Short mmCIF file of C-alpha atoms in Angstrom, two decimals:
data_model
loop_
_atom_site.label_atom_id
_atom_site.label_comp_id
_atom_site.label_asym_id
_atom_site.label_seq_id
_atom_site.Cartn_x
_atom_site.Cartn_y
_atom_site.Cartn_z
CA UNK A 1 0.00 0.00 0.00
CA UNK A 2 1.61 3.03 -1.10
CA UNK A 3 0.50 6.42 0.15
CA UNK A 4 1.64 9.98 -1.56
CA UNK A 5 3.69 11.42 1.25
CA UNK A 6 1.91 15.06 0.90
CA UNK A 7 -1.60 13.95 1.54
CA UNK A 8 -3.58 13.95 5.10
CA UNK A 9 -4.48 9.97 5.71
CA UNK A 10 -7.78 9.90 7.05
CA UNK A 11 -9.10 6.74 9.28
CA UNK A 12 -12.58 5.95 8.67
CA UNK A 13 -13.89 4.63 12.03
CA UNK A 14 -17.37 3.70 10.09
CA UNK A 15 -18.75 0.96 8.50
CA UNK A 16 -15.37 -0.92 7.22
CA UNK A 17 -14.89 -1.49 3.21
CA UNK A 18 -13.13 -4.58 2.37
CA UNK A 19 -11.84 -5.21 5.51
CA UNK A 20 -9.37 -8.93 6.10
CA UNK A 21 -10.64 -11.30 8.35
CA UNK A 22 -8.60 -12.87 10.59
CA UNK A 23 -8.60 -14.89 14.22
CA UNK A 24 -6.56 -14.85 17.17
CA UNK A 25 -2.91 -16.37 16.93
CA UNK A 26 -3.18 -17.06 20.79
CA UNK A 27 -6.92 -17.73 21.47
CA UNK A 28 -7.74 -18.62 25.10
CA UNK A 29 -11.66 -18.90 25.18
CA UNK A 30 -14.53 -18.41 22.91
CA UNK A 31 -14.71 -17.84 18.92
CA UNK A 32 -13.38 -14.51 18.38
CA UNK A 33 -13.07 -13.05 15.21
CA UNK A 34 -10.99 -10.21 13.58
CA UNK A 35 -11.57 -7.72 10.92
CA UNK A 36 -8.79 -4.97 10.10
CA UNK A 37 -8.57 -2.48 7.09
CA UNK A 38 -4.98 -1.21 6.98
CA UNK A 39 -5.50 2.91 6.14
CA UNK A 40 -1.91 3.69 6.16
CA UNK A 41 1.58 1.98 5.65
CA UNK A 42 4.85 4.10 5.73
CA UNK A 43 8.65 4.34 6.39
CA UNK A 44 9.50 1.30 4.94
CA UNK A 45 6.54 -0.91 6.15
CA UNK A 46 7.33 0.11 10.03
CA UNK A 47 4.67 2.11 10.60
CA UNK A 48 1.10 0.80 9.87
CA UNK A 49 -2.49 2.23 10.83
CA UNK A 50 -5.95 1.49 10.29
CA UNK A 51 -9.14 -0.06 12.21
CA UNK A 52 -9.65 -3.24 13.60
CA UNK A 53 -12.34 -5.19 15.21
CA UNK A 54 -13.20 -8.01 17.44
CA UNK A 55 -16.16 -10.25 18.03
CA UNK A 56 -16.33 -11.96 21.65
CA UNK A 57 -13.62 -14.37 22.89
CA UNK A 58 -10.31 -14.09 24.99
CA UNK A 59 -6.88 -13.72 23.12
CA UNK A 60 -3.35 -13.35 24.22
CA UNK A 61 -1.29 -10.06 23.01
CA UNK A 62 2.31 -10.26 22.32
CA UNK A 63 3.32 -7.07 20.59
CA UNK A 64 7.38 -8.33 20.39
CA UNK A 65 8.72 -6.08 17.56
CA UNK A 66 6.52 -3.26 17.55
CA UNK A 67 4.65 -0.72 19.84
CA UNK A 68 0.68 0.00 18.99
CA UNK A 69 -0.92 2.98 20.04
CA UNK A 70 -4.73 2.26 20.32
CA UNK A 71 -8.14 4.20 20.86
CA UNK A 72 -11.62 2.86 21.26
CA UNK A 73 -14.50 3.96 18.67
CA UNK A 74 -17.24 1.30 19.37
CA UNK A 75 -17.84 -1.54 22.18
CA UNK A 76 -15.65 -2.48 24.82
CA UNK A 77 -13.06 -4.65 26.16
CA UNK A 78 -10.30 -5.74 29.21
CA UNK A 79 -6.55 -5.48 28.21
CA UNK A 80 -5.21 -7.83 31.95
CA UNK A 81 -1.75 -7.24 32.76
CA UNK A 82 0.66 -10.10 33.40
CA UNK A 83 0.57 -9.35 36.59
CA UNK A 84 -3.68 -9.26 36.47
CA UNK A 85 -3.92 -5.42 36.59
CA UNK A 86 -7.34 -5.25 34.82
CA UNK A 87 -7.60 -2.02 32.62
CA UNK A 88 -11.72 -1.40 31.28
CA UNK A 89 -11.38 -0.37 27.27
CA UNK A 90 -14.45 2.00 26.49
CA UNK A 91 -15.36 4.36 23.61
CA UNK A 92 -12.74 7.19 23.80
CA UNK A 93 -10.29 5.50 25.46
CA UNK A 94 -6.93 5.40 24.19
CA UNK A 95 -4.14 3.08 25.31
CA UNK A 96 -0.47 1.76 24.25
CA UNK A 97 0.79 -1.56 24.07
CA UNK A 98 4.62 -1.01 24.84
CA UNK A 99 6.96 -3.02 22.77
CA UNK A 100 6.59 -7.02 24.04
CA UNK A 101 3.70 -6.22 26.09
CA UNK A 102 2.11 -9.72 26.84
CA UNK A 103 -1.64 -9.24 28.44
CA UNK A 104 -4.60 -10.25 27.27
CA UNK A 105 -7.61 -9.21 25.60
CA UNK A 106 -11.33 -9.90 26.82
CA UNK A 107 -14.45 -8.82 24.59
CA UNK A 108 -17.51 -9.68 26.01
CA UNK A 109 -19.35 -8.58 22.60
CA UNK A 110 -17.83 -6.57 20.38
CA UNK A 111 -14.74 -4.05 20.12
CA UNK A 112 -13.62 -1.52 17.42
CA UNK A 113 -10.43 0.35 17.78
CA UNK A 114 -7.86 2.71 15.55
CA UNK A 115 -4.59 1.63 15.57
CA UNK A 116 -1.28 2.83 14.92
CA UNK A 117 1.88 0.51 15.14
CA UNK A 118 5.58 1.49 15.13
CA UNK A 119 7.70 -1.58 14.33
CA UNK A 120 11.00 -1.96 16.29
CA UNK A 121 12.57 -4.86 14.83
#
């Protein structure tokens, strides 16, 4: 995906066009279900943004090689620490995931996020 350099990238947080589907790598519990549609991808393919979304189920992060910045449009979720630290994900919210970060996700229902990633490795 190629982007002209000069131009604004907008992020549309609305109905997704074309979006991939995809499942967790790590699932713990439950069915979840993906959907992402990549908006941006610069510097070489180490910086990447877009939307994403998840149906219910519990997942295990890993975010080795890259930091994501994220921020909550629709639904909700839990991002649990390793250490169980329990952090409630609702619309507005904005988080980061520093590089290796290794908690988990819990959607009850439904969660929509934007995301921006920054690869380190």
């Amino acid at each position: 995906m190629k982007h002209d350099q000069s131009r604004l990238v907008r992020i549309d947080a609305g109905p997704m066009k074309n979006p991939v589907p995809g499942k967790p790598k790590r699932p713990i519990s439950g069915d979840a279900a993906f959907r992402t549609v990549t908006a941006f991808e610069g510097n070489g393919g180490r910086a990447e943004a877009g939307v994403w979304e998840s149906t219910a189920g519990s997942f295990q992060s890993n975010t080795t090689g890259y930091i994501e910045f994220g921020y909550i449009v629709e639904g909700a979720a839990r991002l649990v620490d390793p250490d169980g630290t329990v952090h409630e994900l609702t619309v507005g919210e904005a988080f980061v995931m520093p590089e290796g970060y290794t908690g988990r996700w819990e959607v009850d229902q439904f969660v929509k996020k934007i995301y921006f990633i920054s690869r380190t490795a």
